XYZ file of N, CA and C in Angstrom:
141
model
N 97.722 87.330 74.751
C 98.457 88.536 75.028
C 97.935 89.127 76.336
N 98.848 89.643 77.151
C 98.479 90.285 78.413
C 98.789 91.768 78.334
N 98.021 92.541 79.063
C 98.240 93.977 79.134
C 98.424 94.366 80.585
N 99.292 95.355 80.803
C 99.574 95.829 82.149
C 99.460 97.346 82.145
N 98.747 97.894 83.109
C 98.673 99.347 83.256
C 99.945 99.827 83.942
N 100.532 100.890 83.410
C 101.765 101.424 83.980
C 101.456 102.600 84.898
N 102.199 102.721 85.989
C 101.991 103.865 86.881
C 102.510 105.150 86.235
N 102.062 106.286 86.755
C 102.572 107.570 86.281
C 104.061 107.673 86.590
N 104.782 108.422 85.774
C 106.199 108.647 86.020
C 107.117 107.666 85.326
N 106.581 106.730 84.553
C 107.404 105.756 83.833
C 107.738 106.314 82.454
N 109.000 106.224 82.064
C 109.440 106.657 80.736
C 109.135 105.530 79.751
N 107.993 105.616 79.088
C 107.523 104.536 78.226
C 108.423 104.299 77.020
N 109.211 105.292 76.624
C 110.117 105.127 75.482
C 111.352 104.308 75.837
N 111.603 104.087 77.123
C 112.809 103.370 77.550
C 112.505 102.045 78.247
N 111.285 101.559 78.126
C 110.923 100.271 78.717
C 111.678 99.165 77.994
N 112.233 98.226 78.761
C 112.990 97.114 78.188
C 112.417 95.809 78.751
N 112.056 94.893 77.856
C 111.473 93.615 78.268
C 112.213 92.490 77.564
N 112.573 91.448 78.324
C 113.219 90.285 77.714
C 112.630 89.015 78.315
N 112.683 87.939 77.545
C 112.197 86.634 77.990
C 113.277 85.624 77.647
N 113.924 85.080 78.677
C 115.038 84.160 78.455
C 114.956 83.021 79.461
N 115.051 81.804 78.979
C 115.018 80.610 79.833
C 113.789 80.589 80.743
N 112.649 81.025 80.208
C 111.412 80.997 80.975
C 111.252 82.121 81.977
N 112.170 83.105 81.971
C 112.105 84.215 82.918
C 111.798 85.502 82.160
N 110.725 86.175 82.547
C 110.362 87.458 81.964
C 110.966 88.556 82.827
N 111.774 89.421 82.220
C 112.400 90.533 82.926
C 111.870 91.827 82.330
N 111.370 92.713 83.184
C 110.804 93.983 82.736
C 111.513 95.111 83.475
N 112.069 96.054 82.722
C 112.705 97.243 83.301
C 111.821 98.436 82.978
N 111.361 99.133 84.016
C 110.492 100.296 83.865
C 111.199 101.515 84.456
N 112.025 102.198 83.668
C 112.756 103.346 84.211
C 111.832 104.541 84.461
N 112.112 105.269 85.522
C 111.335 106.460 85.842
C 111.800 107.627 84.984
N 110.882 108.548 84.715
C 111.236 109.791 84.039
C 112.096 110.599 85.009
N 113.031 111.397 84.484
C 113.904 112.174 85.386
C 113.132 113.032 86.386
N 112.036 113.641 85.961
C 111.278 114.496 86.879
C 110.523 113.696 87.936
N 110.379 112.400 87.743
C 109.682 111.544 88.707
C 110.625 110.971 89.758
N 111.934 111.092 89.535
C 112.904 110.544 90.480
C 113.103 111.520 91.630
N 113.218 110.979 92.812
C 113.437 111.801 93.993
C 114.931 111.843 94.288
N 115.450 113.013 94.650
C 116.875 113.075 94.967
C 117.189 112.269 96.229
N 118.375 111.708 96.266
C 118.802 110.948 97.444
C 119.025 111.916 98.602
N 118.826 111.436 99.800
C 119.088 112.276 100.959
C 119.765 111.450 102.034
N 120.541 112.122 102.854
C 121.246 111.454 103.943
C 120.374 111.497 105.193
N 120.363 110.376 105.898
C 119.609 110.278 107.143
C 120.584 109.863 108.234
N 120.630 110.664 109.281
C 121.547 110.382 110.383
C 121.059 109.165 111.165
N 121.980 108.251 111.448
C 121.666 107.065 112.238
C 122.276 107.256 113.621
N 121.432 107.278 114.628
C 121.900 107.476 116.000
C 122.074 106.120 116.660
N 123.134 105.992 117.428
C 123.372 104.723 118.116
C 122.726 104.768 119.501
N 122.248 103.618 119.933
C 121.662 103.524 121.268
C 122.787 103.427 122.280
N 122.682 104.198 123.344
C 123.745 104.200 124.354
C 123.291 103.578 125.645
C-alpha cells in the first residue's frame, strides 16, 4: 500500500480514484474557498 500527502485546499470528501487497464487516475478537486476566480488578461500585439 502507498500513501500520498495531500496539499492544503483539497476537498478530501470528493476525491475520486480509479484503476483501469493498468492506468491509475486520481481526481483531487479543490475546496471552493481554495479556487481562485478567473481573470481576463489583455494580450497586446507587437507592432
